[in-house]
Tab-separated table of C-alpha atoms in Angstrom:
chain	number	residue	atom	x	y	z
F	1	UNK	CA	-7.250	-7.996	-24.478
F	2	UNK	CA	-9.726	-5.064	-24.970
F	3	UNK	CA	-10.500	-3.111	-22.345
F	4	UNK	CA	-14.410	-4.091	-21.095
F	5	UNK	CA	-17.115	-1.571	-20.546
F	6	UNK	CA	-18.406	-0.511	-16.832
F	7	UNK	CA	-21.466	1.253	-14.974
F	8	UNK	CA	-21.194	2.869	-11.625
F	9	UNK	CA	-23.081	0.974	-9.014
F	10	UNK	CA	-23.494	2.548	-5.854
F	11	UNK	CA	-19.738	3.487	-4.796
F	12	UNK	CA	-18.195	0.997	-7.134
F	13	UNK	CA	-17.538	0.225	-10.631
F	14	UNK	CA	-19.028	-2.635	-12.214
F	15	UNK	CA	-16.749	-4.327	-15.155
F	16	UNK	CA	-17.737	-7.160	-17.363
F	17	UNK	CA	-15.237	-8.516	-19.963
F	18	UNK	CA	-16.072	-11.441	-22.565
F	19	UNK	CA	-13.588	-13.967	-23.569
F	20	UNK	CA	-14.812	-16.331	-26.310
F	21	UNK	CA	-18.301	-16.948	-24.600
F	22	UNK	CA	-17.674	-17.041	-20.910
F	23	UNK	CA	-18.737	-13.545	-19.690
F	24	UNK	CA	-16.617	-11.961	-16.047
F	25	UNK	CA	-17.587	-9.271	-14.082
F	26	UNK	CA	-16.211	-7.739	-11.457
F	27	UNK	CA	-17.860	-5.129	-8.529
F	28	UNK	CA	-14.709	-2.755	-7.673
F	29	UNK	CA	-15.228	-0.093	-4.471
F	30	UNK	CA	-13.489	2.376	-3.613
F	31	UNK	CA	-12.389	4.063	-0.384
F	32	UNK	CA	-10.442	7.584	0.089
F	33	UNK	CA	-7.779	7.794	2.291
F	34	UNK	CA	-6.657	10.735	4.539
F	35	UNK	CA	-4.025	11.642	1.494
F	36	UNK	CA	-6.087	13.038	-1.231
F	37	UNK	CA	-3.492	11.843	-3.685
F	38	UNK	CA	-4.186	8.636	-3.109
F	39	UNK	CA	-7.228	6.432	-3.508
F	40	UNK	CA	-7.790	2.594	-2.240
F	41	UNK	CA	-9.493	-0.182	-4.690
F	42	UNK	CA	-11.135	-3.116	-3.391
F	43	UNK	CA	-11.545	-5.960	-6.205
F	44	UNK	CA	-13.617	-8.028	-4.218
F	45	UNK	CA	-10.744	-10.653	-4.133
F	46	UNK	CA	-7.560	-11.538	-2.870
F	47	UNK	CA	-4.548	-9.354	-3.714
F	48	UNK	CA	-1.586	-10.391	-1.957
F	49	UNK	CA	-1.750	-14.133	0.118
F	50	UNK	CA	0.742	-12.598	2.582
F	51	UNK	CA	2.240	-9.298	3.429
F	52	UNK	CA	2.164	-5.851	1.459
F	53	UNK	CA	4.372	-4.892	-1.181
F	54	UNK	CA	4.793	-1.086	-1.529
F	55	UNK	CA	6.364	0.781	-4.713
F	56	UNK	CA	6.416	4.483	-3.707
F	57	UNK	CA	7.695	6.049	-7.181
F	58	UNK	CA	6.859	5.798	-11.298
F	59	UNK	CA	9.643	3.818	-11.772
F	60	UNK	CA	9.594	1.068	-9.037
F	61	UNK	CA	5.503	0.394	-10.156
F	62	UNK	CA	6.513	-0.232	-13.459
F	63	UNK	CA	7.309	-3.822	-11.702
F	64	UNK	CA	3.619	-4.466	-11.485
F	65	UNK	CA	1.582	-4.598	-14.992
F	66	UNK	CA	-1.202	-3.086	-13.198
F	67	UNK	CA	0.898	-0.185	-13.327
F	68	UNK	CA	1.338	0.011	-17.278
F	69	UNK	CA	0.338	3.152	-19.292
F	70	UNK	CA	-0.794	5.715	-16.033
F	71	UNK	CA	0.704	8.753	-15.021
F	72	UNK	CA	1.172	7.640	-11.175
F	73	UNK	CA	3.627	7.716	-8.433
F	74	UNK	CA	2.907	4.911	-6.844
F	75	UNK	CA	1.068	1.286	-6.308
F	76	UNK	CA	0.688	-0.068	-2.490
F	77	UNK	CA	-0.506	-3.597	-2.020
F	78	UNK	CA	-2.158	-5.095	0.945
F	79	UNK	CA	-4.449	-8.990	1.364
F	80	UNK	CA	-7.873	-7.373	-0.524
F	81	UNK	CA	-6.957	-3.433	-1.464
F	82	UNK	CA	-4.318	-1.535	-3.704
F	83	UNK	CA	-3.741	1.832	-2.864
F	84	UNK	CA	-2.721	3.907	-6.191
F	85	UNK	CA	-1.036	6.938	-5.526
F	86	UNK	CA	-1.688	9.638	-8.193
F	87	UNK	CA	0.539	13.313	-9.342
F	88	UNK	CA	-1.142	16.396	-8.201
F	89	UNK	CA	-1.898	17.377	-11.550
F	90	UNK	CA	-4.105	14.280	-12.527
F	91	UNK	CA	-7.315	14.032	-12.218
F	92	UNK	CA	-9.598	10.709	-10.093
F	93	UNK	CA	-12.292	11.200	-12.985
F	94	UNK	CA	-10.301	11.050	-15.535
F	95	UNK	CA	-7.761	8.260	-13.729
F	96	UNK	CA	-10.436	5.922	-12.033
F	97	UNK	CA	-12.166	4.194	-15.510
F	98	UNK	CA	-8.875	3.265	-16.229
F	99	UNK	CA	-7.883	1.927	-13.289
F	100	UNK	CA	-10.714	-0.248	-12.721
F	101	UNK	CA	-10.560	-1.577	-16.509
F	102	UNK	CA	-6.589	-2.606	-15.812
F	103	UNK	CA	-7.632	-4.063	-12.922
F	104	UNK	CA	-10.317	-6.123	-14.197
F	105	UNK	CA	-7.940	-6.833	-17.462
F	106	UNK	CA	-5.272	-8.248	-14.233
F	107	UNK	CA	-7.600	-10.214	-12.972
F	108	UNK	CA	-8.951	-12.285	-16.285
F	109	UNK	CA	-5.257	-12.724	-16.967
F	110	UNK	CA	-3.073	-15.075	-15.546
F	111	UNK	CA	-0.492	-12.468	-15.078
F	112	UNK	CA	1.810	-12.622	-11.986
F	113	UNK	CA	1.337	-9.642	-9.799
F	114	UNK	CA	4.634	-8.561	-9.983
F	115	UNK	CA	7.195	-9.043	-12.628
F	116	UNK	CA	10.102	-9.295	-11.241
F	117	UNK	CA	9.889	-12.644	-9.282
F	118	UNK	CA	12.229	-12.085	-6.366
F	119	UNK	CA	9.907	-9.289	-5.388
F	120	UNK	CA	8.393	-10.597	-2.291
F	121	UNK	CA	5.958	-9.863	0.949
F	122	UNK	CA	7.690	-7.824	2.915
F	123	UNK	CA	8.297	-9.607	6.248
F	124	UNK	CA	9.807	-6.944	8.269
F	125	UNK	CA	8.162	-7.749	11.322
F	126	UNK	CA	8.607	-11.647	11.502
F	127	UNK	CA	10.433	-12.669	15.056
F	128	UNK	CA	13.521	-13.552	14.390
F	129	UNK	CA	15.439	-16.388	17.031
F	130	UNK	CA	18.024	-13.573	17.694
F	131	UNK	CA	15.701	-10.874	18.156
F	132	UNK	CA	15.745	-9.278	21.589
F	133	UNK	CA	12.246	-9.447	24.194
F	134	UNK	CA	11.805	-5.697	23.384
F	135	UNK	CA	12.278	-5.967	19.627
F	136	UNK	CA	9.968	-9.113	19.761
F	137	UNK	CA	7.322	-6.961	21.815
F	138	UNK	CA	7.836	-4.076	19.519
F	139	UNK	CA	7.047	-6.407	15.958
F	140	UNK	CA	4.082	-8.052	17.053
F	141	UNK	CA	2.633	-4.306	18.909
F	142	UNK	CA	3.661	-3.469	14.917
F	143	UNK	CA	2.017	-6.657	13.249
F	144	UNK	CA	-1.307	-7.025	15.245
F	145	UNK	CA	-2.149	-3.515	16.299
F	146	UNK	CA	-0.542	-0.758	14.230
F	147	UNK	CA	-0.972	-1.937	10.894
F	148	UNK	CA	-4.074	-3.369	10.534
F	149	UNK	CA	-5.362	0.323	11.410
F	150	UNK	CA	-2.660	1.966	9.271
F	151	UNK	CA	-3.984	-0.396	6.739
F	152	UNK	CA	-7.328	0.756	7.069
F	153	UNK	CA	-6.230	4.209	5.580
F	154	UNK	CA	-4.648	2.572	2.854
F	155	UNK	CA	-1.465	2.831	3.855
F	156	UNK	CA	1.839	0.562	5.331
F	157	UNK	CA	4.333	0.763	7.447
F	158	UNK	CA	7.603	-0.802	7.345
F	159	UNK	CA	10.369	-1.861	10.828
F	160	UNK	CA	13.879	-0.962	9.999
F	161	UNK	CA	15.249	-1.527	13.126
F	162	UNK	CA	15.788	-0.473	17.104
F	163	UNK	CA	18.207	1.237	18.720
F	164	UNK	CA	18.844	0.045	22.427
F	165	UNK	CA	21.042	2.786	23.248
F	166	UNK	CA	18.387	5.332	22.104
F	167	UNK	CA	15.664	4.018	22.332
F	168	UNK	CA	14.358	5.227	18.677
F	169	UNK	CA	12.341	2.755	16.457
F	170	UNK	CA	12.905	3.416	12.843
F	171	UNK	CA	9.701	2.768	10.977
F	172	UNK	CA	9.046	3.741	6.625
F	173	UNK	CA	5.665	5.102	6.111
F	174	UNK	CA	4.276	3.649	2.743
F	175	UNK	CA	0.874	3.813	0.868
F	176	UNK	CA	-1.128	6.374	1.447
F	177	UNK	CA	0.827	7.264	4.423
F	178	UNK	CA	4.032	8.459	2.352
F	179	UNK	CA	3.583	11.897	1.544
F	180	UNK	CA	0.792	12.345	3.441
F	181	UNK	CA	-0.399	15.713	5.453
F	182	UNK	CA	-1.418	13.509	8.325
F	183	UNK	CA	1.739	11.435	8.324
F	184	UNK	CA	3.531	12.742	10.715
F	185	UNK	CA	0.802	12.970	13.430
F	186	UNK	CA	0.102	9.644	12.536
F	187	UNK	CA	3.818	8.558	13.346
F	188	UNK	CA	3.886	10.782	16.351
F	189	UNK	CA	0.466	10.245	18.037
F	190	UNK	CA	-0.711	7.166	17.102
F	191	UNK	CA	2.553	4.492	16.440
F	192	UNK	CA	4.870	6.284	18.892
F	193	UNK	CA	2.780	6.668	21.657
F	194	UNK	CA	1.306	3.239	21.407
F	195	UNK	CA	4.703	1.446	21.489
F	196	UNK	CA	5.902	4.148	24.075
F	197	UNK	CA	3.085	2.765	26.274
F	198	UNK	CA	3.051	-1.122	25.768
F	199	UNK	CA	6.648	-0.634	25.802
F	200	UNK	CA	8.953	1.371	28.146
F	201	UNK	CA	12.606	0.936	26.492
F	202	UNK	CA	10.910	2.730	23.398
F	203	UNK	CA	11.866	6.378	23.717
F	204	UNK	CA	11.198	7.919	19.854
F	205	UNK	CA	9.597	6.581	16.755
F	206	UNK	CA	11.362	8.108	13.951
F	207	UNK	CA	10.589	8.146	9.748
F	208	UNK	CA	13.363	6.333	7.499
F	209	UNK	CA	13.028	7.208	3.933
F	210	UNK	CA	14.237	5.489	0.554
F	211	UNK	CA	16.293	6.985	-2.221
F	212	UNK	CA	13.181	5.810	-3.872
F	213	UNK	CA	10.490	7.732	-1.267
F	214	UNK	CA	12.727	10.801	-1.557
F	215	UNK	CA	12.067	10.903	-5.358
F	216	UNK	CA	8.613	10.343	-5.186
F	217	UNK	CA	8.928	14.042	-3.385
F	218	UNK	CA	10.476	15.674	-5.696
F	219	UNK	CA	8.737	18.024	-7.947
F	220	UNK	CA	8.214	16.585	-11.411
């Protein structure tokens, strides 16, 4: 399908596409994020139904076709934004057209989001029956207070587990939080302090990365 033509409007992008007579448009904002490498894109409708899905490198977006033909690192879904994550050495004005175009082109499709489908909503921080009071305490601190504002930012975060005998909460920063200057205070002085706080057996909040997050790093 070809690729229809925009106009800014205010702080969006306005995209209309025709197909046979019936003519879609579209009013796309955008929002920066503390990472300057990444950007947030609100479609004015619903991305994912439940969760986030988070592919930190070139080669894990290529499972979304929103990803096809960019130079990017990254894609980070959440219920009504996507983050994009871009390399250093590309350029929003040259990037953004594009994006909003592919995104508009997603949208009069009937393209799944992703294309593998066994790629799901992450779920991380569903109670389990065998999880524990404190791990229980420690998911829904993560589900109802930390993420929506890490969210905000256009970021993610992901549980990987609890240590009793520590005390150390192992948490994977994703969106615009992975690779991000701020990350680590965020980790530090926002998530650990507020589960240190609410709750007591918490001793340490500590960043688990990915083969995949570790090449995302790497120069190149």
């Amino acid at each position: 399908m070809e690729r229809g033509r925009g106009r800014y409007v205010g702080n969006g992008w306005e995209l209309g596409s025709k197909e046979g007579r019936q003519r879609r448009t579209m009013f796309i904002q955008t929002q920066p994020t503390p990472n300057p490498s990444s950007l947030m894109f609100y479609p004015g409708k619903p991305v994912m139904e439940v969760g986030s899905a988070d592919f930190p490198n070139a080669r894990s977006a290529m499972n979304s076709p929103s990803s096809e033909g960019f130079e990017l690192l990254g894609f980070s879904f959440g219920s009504d934004f996507i983050t994009v994550t871009k390399a250093d050495d590309s350029s929003w004005d040259i990037l953004k057209p594009e994006i909003f175009a592919a995104i508009m082109d997603f949208y009069s499709s009937e393209n799944p989001l992703f294309l593998d489908s066994n790629t799901a909503a992450s779920m991380d921080t569903a109670i389990q029956e065998d999880d524990s009071e404190t791990v229980a305490m420690i998911k829904e601190l993560l589900e109802t207070r930390i993420r929506p504002a890490v969210q905000d930012d256009g970021g993610d975060i992901e549980y990987r587990g609890f240590d009793p005998d520590t005390g150390v909460v192992k948490l994977r920063m994703q969106g615009a939080c992975s690779g991000c200057p701020s990350s680590s205070v965020t980790l530090k002085s926002g998530i650990e302090n507020m589960l240190m706080h609410y709750v007591p057996e918490v001793k340490a909040v500590e960043q688990e990365l990915d083969d995949e997050d570790e090449a995302a790093t790497l120069p190149g």
